[in-house]
mmCIF file of N, CA and C in Angstrom:
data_model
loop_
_atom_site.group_PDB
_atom_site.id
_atom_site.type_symbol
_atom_site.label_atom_id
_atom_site.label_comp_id
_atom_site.label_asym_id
_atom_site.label_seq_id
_atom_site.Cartn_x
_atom_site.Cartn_y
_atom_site.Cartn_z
ATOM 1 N N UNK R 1404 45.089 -14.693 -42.529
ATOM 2 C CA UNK R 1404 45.314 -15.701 -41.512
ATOM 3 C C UNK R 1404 46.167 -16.812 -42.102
ATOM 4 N N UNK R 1405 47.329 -17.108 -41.225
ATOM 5 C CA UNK R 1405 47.624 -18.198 -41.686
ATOM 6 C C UNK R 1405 47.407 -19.797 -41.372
ATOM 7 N N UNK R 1406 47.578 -20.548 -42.219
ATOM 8 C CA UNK R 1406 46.950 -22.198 -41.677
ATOM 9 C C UNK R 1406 47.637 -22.666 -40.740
ATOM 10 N N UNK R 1407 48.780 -22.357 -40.413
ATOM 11 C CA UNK R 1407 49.090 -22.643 -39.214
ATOM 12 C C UNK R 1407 48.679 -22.784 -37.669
ATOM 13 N N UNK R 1408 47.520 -21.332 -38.025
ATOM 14 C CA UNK R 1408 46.773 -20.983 -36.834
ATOM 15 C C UNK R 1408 45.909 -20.434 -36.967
ATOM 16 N N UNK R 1409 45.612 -21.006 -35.770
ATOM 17 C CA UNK R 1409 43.526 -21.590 -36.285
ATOM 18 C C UNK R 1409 43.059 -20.042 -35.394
ATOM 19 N N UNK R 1410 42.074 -19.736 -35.634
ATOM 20 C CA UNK R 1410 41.153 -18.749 -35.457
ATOM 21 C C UNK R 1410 39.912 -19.058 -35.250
ATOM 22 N N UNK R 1411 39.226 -18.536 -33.455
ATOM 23 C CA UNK R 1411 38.220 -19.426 -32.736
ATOM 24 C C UNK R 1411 37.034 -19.000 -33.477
ATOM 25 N N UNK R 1412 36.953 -18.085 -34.112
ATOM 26 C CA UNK R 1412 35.830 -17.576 -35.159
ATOM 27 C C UNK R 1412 35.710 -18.323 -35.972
ATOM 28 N N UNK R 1413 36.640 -18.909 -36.835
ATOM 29 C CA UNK R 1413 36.701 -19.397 -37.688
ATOM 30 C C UNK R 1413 35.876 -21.297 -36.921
ATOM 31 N N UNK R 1414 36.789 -21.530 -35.932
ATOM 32 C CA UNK R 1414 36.129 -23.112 -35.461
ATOM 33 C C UNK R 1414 34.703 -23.005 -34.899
ATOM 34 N N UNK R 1415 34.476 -21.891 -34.507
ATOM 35 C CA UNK R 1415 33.047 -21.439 -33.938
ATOM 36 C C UNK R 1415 32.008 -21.795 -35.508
ATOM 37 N N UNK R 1416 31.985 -21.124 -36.899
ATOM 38 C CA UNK R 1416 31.498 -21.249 -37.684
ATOM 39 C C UNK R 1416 31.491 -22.400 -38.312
ATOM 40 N N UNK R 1417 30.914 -22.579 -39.592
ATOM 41 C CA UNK R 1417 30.428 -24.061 -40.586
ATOM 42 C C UNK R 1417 31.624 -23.903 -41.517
ATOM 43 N N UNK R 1418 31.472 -22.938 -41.793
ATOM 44 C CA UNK R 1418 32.328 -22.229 -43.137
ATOM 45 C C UNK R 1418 31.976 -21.716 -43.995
ATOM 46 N N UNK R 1419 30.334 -21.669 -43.907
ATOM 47 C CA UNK R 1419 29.559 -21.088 -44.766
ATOM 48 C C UNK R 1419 29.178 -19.758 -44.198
ATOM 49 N N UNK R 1420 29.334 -18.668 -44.479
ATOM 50 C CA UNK R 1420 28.953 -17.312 -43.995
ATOM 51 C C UNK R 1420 27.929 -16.668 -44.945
ATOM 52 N N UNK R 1421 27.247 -17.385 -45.767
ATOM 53 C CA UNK R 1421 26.302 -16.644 -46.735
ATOM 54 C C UNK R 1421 24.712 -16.954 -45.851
ATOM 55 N N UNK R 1422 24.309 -18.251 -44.996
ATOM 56 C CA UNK R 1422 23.351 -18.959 -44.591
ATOM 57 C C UNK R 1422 23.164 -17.536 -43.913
ATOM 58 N N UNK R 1423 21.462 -17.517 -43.650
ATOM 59 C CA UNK R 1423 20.757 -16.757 -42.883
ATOM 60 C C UNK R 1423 20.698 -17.177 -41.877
ATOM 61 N N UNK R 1424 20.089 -17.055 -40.661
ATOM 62 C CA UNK R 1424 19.570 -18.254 -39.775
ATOM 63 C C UNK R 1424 17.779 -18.304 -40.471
ATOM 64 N N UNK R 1425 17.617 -18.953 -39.773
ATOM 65 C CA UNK R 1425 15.908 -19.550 -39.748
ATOM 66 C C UNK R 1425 15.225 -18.634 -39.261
ATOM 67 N N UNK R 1426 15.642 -18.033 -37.885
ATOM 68 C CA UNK R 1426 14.281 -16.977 -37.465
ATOM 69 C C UNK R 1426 14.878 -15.492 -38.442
ATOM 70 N N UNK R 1427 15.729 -15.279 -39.054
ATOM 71 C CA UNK R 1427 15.989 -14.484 -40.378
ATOM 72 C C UNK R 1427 15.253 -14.143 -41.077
ATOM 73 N N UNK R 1428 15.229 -15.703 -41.885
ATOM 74 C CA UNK R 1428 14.596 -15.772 -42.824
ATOM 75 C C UNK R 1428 12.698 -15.506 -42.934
ATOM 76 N N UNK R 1429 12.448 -16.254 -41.082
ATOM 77 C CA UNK R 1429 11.208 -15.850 -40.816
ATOM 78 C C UNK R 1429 10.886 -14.146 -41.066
ATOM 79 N N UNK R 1430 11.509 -13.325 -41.037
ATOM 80 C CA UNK R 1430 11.368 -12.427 -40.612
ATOM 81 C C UNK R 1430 11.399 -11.563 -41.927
ATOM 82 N N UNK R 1431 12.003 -11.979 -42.882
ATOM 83 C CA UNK R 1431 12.486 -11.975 -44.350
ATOM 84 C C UNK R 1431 11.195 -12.438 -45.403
ATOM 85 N N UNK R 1432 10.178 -12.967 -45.168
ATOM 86 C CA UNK R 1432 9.205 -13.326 -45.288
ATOM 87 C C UNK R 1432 8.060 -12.135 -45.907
ATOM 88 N N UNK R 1433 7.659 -12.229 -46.865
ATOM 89 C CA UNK R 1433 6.468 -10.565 -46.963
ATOM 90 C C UNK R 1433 5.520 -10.663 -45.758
ATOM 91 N N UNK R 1434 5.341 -9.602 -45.129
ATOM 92 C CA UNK R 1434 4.339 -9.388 -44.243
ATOM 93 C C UNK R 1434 2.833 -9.055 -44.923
ATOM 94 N N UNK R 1435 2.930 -8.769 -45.849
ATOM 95 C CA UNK R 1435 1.628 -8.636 -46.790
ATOM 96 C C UNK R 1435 0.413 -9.795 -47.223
ATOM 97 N N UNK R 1436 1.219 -10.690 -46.959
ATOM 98 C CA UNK R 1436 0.326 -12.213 -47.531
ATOM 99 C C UNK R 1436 -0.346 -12.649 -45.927
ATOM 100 N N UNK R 1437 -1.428 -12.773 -46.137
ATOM 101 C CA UNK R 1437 -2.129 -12.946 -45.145
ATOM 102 C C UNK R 1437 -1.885 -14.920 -44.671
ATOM 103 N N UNK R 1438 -1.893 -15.116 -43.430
ATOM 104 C CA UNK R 1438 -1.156 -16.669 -42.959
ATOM 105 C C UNK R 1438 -2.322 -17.404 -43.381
ATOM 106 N N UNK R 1439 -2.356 -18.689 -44.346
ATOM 107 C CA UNK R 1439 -3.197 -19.361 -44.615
ATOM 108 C C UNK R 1439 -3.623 -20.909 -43.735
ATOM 109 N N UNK R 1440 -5.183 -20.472 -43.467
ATOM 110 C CA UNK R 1440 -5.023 -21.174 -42.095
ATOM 111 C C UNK R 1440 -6.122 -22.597 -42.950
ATOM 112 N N UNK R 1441 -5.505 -23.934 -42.752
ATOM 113 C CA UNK R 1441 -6.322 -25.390 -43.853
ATOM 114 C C UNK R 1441 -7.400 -25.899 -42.236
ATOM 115 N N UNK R 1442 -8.688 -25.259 -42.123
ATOM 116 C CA UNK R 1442 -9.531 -25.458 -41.416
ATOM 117 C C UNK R 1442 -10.165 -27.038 -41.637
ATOM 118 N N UNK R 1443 -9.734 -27.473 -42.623
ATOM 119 C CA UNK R 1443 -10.218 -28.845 -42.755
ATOM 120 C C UNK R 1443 -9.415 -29.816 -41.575
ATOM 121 N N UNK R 1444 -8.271 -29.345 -41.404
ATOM 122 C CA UNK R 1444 -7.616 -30.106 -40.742
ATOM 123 C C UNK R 1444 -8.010 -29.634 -39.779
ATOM 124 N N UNK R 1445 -7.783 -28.655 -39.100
ATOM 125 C CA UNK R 1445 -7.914 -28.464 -37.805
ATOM 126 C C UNK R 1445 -9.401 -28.876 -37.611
ATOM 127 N N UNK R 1446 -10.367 -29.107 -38.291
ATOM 128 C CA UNK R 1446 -11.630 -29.547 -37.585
ATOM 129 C C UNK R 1446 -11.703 -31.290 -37.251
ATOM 130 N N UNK R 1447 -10.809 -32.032 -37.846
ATOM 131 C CA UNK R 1447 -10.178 -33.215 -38.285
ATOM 132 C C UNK R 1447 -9.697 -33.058 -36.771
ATOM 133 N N UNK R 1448 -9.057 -32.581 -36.405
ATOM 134 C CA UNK R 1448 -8.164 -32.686 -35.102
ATOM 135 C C UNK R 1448 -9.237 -32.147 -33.961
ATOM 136 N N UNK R 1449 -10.435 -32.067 -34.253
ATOM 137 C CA UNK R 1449 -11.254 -31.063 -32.898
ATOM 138 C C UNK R 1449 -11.799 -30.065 -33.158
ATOM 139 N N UNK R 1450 -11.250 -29.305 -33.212
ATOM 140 C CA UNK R 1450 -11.595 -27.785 -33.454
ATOM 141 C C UNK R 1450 -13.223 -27.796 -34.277
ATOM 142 N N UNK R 1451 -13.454 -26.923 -33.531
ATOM 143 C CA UNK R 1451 -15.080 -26.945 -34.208
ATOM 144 C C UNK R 1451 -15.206 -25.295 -34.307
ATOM 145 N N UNK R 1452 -15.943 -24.686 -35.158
ATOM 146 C CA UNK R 1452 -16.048 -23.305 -35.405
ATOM 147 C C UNK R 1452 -17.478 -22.597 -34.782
ATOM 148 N N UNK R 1453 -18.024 -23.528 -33.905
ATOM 149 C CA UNK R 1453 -18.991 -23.009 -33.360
ATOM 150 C C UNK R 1453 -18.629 -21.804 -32.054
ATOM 151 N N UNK R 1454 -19.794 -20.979 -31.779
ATOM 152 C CA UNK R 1454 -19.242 -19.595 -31.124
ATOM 153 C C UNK R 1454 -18.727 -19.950 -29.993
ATOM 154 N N UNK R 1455 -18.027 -19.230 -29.682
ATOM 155 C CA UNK R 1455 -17.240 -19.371 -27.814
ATOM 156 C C UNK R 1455 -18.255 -19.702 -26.826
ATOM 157 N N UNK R 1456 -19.712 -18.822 -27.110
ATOM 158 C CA UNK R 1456 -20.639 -18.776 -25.952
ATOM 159 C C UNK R 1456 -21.101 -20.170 -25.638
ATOM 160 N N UNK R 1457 -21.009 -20.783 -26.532
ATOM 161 C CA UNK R 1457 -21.121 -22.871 -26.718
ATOM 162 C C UNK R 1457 -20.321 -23.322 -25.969
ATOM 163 N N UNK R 1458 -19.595 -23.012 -26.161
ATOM 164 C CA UNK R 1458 -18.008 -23.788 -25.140
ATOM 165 C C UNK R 1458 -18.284 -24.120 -23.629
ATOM 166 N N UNK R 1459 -17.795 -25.465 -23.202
ATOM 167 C CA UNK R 1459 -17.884 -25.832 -22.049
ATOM 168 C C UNK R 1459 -17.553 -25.166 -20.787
ATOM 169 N N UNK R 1460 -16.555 -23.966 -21.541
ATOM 170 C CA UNK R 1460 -15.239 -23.324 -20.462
ATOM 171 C C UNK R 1460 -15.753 -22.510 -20.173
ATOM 172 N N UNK R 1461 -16.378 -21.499 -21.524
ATOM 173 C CA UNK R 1461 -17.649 -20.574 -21.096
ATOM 174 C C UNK R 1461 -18.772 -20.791 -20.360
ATOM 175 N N UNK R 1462 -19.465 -21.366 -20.588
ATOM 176 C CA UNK R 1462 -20.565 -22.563 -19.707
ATOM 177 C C UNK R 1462 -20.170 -22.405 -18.086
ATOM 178 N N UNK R 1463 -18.872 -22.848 -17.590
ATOM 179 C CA UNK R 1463 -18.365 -23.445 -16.196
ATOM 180 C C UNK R 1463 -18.328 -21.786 -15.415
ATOM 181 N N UNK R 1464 -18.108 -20.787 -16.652
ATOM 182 C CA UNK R 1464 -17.506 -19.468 -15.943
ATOM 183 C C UNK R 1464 -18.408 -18.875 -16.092
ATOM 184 N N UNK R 1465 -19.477 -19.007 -16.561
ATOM 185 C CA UNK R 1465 -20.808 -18.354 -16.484
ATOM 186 C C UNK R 1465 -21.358 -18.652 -15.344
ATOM 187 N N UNK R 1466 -21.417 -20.126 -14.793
ATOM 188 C CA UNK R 1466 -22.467 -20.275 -13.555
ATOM 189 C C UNK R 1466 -21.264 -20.142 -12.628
ATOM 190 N N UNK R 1467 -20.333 -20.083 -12.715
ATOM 191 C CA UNK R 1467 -19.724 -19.371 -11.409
ATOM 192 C C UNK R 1467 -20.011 -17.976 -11.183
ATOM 193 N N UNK R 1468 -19.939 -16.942 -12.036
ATOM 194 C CA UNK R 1468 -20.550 -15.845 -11.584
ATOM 195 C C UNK R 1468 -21.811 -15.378 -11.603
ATOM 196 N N UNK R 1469 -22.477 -16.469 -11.629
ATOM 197 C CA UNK R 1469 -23.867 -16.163 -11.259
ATOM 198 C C UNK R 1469 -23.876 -16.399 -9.658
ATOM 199 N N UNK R 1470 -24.400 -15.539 -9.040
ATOM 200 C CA UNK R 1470 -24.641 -15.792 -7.555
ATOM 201 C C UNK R 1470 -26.194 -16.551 -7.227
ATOM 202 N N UNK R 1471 -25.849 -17.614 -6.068
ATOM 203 C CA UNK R 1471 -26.632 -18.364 -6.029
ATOM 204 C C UNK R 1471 -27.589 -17.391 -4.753
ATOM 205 N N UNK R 1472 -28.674 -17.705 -3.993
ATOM 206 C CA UNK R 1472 -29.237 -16.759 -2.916
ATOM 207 C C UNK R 1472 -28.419 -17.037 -1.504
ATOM 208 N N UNK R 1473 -27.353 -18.381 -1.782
ATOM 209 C CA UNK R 1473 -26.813 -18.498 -0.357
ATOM 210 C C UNK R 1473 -25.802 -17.469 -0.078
ATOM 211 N N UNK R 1474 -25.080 -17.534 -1.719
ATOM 212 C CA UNK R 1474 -24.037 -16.500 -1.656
ATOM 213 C C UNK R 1474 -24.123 -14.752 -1.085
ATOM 214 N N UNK R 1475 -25.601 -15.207 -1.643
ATOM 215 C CA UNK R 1475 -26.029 -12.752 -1.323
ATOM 216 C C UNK R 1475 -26.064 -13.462 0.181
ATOM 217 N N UNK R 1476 -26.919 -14.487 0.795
ATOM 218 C CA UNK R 1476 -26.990 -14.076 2.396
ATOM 219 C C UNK R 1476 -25.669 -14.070 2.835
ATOM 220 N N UNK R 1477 -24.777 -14.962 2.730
ATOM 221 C CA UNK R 1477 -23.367 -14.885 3.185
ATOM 222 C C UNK R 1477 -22.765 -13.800 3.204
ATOM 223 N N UNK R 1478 -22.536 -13.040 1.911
ATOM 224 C CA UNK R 1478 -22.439 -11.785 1.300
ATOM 225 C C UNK R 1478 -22.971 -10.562 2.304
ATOM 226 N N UNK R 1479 -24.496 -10.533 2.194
ATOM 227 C CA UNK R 1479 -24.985 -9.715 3.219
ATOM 228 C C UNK R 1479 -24.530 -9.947 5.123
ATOM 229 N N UNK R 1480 -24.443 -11.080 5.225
ATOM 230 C CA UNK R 1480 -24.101 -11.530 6.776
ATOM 231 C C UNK R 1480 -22.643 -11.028 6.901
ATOM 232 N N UNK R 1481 -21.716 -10.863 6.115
ATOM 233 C CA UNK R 1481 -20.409 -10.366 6.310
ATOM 234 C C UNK R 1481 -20.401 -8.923 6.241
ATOM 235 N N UNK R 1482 -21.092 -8.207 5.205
ATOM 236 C CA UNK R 1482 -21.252 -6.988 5.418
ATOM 237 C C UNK R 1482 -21.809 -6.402 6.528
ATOM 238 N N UNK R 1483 -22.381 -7.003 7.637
ATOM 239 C CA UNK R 1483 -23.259 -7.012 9.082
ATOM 240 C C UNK R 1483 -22.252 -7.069 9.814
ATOM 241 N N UNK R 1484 -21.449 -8.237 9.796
ATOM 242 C CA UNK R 1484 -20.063 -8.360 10.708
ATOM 243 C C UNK R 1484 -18.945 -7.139 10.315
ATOM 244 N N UNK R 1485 -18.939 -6.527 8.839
ATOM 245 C CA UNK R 1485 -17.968 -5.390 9.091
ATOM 246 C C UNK R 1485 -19.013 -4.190 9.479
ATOM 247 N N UNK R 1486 -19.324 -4.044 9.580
ATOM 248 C CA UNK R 1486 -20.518 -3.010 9.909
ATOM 249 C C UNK R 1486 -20.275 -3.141 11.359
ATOM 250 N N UNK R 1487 -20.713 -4.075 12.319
ATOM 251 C CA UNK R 1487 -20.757 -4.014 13.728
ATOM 252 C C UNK R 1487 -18.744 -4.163 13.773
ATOM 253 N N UNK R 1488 -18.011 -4.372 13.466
ATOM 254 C CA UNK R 1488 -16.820 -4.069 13.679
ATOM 255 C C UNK R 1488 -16.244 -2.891 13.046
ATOM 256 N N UNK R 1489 -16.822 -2.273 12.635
ATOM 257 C CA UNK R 1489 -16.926 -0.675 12.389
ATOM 258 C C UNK R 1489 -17.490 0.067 13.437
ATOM 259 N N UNK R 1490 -18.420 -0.323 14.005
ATOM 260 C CA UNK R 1490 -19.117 0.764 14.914
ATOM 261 C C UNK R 1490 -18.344 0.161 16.245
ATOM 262 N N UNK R 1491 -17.686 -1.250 16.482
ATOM 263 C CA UNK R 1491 -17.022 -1.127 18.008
ATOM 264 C C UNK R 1491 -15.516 -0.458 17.868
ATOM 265 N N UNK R 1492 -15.485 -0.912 16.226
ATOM 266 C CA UNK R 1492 -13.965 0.236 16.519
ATOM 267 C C UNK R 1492 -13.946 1.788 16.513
ATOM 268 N N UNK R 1493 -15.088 2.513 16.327
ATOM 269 C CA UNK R 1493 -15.671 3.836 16.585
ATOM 270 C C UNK R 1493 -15.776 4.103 18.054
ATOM 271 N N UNK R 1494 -16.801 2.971 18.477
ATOM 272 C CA UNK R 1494 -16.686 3.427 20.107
ATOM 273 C C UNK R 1494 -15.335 3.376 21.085
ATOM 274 N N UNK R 1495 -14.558 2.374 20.462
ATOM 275 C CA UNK R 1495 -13.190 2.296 20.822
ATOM 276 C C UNK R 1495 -12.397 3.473 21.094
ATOM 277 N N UNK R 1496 -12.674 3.863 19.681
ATOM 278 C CA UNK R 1496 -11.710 5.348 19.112
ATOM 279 C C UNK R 1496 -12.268 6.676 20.126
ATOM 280 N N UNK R 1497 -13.481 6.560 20.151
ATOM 281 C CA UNK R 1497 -14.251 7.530 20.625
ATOM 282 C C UNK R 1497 -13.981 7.457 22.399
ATOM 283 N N UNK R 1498 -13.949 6.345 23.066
ATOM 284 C CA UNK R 1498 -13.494 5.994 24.485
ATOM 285 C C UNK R 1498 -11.792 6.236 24.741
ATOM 286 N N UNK R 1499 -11.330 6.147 24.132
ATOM 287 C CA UNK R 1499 -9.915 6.300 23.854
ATOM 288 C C UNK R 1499 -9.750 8.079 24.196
ATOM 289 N N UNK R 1500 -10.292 8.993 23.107
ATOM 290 C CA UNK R 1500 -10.391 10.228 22.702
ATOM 291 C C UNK R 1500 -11.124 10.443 24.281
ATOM 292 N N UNK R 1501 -11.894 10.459 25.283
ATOM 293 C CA UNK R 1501 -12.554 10.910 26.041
ATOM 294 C C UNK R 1501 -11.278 10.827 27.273
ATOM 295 N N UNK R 1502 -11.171 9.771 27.067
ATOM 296 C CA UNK R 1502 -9.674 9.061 27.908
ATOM 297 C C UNK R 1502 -8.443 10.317 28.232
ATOM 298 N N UNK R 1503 -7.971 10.329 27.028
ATOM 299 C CA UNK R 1503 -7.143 11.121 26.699
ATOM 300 C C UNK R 1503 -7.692 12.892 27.403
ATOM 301 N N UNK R 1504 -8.888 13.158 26.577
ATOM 302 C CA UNK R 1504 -9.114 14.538 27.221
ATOM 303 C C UNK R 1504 -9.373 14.714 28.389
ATOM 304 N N UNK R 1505 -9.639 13.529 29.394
ATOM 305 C CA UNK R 1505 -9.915 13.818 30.686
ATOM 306 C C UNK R 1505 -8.385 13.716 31.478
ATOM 307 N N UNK R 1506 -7.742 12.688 30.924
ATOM 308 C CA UNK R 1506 -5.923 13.354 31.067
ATOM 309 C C UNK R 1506 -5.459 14.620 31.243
ATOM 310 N N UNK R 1507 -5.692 15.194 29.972
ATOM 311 C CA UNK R 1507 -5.003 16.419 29.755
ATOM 312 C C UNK R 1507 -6.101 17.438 31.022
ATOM 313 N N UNK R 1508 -7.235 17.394 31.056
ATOM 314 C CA UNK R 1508 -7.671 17.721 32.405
ATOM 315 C C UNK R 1508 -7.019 17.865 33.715
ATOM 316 N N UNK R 1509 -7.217 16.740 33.726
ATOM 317 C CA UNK R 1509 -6.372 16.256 34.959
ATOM 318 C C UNK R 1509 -4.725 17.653 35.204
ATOM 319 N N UNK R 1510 -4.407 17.183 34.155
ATOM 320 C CA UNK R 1510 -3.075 17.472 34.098
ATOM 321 C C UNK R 1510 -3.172 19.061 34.017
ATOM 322 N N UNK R 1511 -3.768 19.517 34.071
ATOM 323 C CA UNK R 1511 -4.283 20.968 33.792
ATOM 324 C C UNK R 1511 -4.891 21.217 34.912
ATOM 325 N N UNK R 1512 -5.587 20.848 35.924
ATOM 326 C CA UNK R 1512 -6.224 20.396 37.249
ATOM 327 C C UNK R 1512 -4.858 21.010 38.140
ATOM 328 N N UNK R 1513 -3.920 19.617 38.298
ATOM 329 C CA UNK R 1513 -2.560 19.930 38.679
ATOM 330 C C UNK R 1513 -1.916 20.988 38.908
ATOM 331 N N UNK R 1514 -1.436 21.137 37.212
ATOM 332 C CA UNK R 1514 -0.803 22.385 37.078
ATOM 333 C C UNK R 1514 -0.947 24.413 38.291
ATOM 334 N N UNK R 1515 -2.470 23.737 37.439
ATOM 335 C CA UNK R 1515 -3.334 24.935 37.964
ATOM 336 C C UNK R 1515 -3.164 24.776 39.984
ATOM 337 N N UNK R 1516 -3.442 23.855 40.682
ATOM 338 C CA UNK R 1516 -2.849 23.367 42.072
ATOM 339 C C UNK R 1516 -1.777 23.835 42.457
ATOM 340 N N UNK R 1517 -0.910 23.443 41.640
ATOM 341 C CA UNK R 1517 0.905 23.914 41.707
ATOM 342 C C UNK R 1517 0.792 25.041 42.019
ATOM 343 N N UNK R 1518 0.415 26.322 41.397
ATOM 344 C CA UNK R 1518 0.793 27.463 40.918
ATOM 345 C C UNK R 1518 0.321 28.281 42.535
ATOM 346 N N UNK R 1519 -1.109 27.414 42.581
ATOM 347 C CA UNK R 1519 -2.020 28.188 43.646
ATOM 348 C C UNK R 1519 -1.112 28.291 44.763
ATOM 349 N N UNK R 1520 -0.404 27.064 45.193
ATOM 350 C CA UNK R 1520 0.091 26.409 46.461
ATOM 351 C C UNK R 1520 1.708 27.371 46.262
ATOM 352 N N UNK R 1521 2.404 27.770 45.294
ATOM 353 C CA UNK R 1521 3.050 28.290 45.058
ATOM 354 C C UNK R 1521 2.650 30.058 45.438
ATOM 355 N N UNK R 1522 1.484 30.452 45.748
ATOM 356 C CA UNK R 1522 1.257 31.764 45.544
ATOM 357 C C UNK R 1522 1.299 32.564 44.035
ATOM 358 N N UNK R 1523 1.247 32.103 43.467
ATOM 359 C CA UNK R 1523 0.731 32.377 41.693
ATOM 360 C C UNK R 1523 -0.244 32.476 41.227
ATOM 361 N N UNK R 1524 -0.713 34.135 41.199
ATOM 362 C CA UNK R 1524 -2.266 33.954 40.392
ATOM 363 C C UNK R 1524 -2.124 33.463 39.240
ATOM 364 N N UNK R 1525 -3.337 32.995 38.814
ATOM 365 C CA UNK R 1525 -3.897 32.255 37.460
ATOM 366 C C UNK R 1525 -3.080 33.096 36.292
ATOM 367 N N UNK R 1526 -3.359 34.370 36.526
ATOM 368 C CA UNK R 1526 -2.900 35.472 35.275
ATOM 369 C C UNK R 1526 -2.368 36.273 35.955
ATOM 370 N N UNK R 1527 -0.856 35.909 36.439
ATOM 371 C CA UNK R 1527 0.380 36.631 36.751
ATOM 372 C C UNK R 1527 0.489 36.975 35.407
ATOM 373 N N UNK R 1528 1.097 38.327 35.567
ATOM 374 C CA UNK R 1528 2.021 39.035 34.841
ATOM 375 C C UNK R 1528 3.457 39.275 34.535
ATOM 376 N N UNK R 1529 4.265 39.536 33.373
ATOM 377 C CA UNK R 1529 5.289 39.156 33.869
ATOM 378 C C UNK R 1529 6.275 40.358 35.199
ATOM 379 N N UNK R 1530 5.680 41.408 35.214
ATOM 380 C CA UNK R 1530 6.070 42.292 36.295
ATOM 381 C C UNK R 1530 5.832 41.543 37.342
ATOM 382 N N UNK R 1531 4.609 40.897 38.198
ATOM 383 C CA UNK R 1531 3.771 40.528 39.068
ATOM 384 C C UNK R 1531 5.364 38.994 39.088
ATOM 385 N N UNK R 1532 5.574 38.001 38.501
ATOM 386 C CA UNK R 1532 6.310 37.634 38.783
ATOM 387 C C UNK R 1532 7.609 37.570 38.764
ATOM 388 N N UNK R 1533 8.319 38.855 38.176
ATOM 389 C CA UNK R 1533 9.444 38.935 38.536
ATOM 390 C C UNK R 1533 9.412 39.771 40.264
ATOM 391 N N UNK R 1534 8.421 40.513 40.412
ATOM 392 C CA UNK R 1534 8.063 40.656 41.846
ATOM 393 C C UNK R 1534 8.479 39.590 43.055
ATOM 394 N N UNK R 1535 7.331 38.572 42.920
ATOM 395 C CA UNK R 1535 7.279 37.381 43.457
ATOM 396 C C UNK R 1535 9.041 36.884 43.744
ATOM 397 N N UNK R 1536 9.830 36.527 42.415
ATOM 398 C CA UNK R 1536 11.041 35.394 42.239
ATOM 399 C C UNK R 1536 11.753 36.335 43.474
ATOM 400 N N UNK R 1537 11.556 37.899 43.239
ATOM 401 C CA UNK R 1537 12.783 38.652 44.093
ATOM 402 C C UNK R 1537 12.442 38.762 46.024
ATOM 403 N N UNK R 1538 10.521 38.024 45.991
ATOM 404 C CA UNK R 1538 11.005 38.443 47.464
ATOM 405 C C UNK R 1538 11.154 36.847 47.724
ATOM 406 N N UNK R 1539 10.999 35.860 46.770
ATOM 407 C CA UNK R 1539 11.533 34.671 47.545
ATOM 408 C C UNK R 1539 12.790 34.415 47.446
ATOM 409 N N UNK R 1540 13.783 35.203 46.610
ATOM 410 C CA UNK R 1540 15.203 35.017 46.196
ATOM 411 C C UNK R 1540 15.615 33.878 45.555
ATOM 412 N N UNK R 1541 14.533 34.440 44.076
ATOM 413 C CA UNK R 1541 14.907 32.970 42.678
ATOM 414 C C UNK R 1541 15.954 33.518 42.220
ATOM 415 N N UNK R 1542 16.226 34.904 42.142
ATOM 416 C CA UNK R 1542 17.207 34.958 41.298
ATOM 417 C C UNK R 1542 18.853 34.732 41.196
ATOM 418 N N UNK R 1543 19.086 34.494 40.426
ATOM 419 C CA UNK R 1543 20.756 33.645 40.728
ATOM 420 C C UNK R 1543 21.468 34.824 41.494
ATOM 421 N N UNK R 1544 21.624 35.981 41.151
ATOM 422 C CA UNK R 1544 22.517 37.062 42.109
ATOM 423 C C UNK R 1544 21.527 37.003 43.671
ATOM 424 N N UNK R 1545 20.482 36.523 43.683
ATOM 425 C CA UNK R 1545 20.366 36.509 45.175
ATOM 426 C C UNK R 1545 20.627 35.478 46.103
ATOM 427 N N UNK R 1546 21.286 34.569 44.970
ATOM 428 C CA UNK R 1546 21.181 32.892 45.670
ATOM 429 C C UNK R 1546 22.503 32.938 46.317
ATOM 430 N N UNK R 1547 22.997 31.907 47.234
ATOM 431 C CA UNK R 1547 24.405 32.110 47.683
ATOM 432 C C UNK R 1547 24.968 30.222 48.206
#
């Protein structure tokens, strides 16, 4: 390179290219030595080494999941309300379904009407109604 002209690599850097960075060097570190932790201080600052089950935080989250007897009746009184809204949406389903099959009845009722009023036994055959189409003149060569 010449000094004439500068190179953004070059203004980007210190000028030192040997430096590690810092989280490098962290890393560069023996993993073998166990992290030495000065408990004097930290008890100095708070920290106390007594068990978790002591702790206030533990304490607060313990009697929250303890259920009190209002909670089971509440508990139980909602399970009553899905329960009876289980069984009206059954009868629902079930009134619906009766609904429906007395439709298709119906509609089968009809049908069966049509056919009669038409002169169509129940269990025409297909001889029996190609019979029929030719003396009423269904068929397209008889139509005009």
């Amino acid at each position: 390179c010449s000094d004439s002209r500068m190179d953004a690599l070059e203004l980007l850097s210190d000028g030192s290219e040997d430096e590690a960075d810092p989280a490098d060097r962290a890393s560069d570190a023996a993993p073998d030595e166990p992290a030495k932790i000065d408990f004097s201080s930290l008890q100095s600052s708070g920290y106390s080494s007594s068990a978790l089950s002591e702790t206030e935080l533990y304490k607060r989250s313990g009697a929250a999941a303890s259920s009190s007897p209002t909670d089971l009746a509440l508990a139980a009184e909602a399970a009553k309300a899905e329960e009876a809204r289980r069984a009206a949406l059954a009868m629902v389903e079930e009134a619906e379904a009766e609904e429906e099959a007395e439709q298709e009845r119906l509609l089968q009722q009809a049908h069966l009407r049509g056919k009669k009023r038409a002169g169509v036994d129940a269990g025409e055959t297909k001889l029996q109604k190609t019979a029929r189409m030719a003396r009423n003149g269904q068929f397209r060569k008889n139509r005009q």
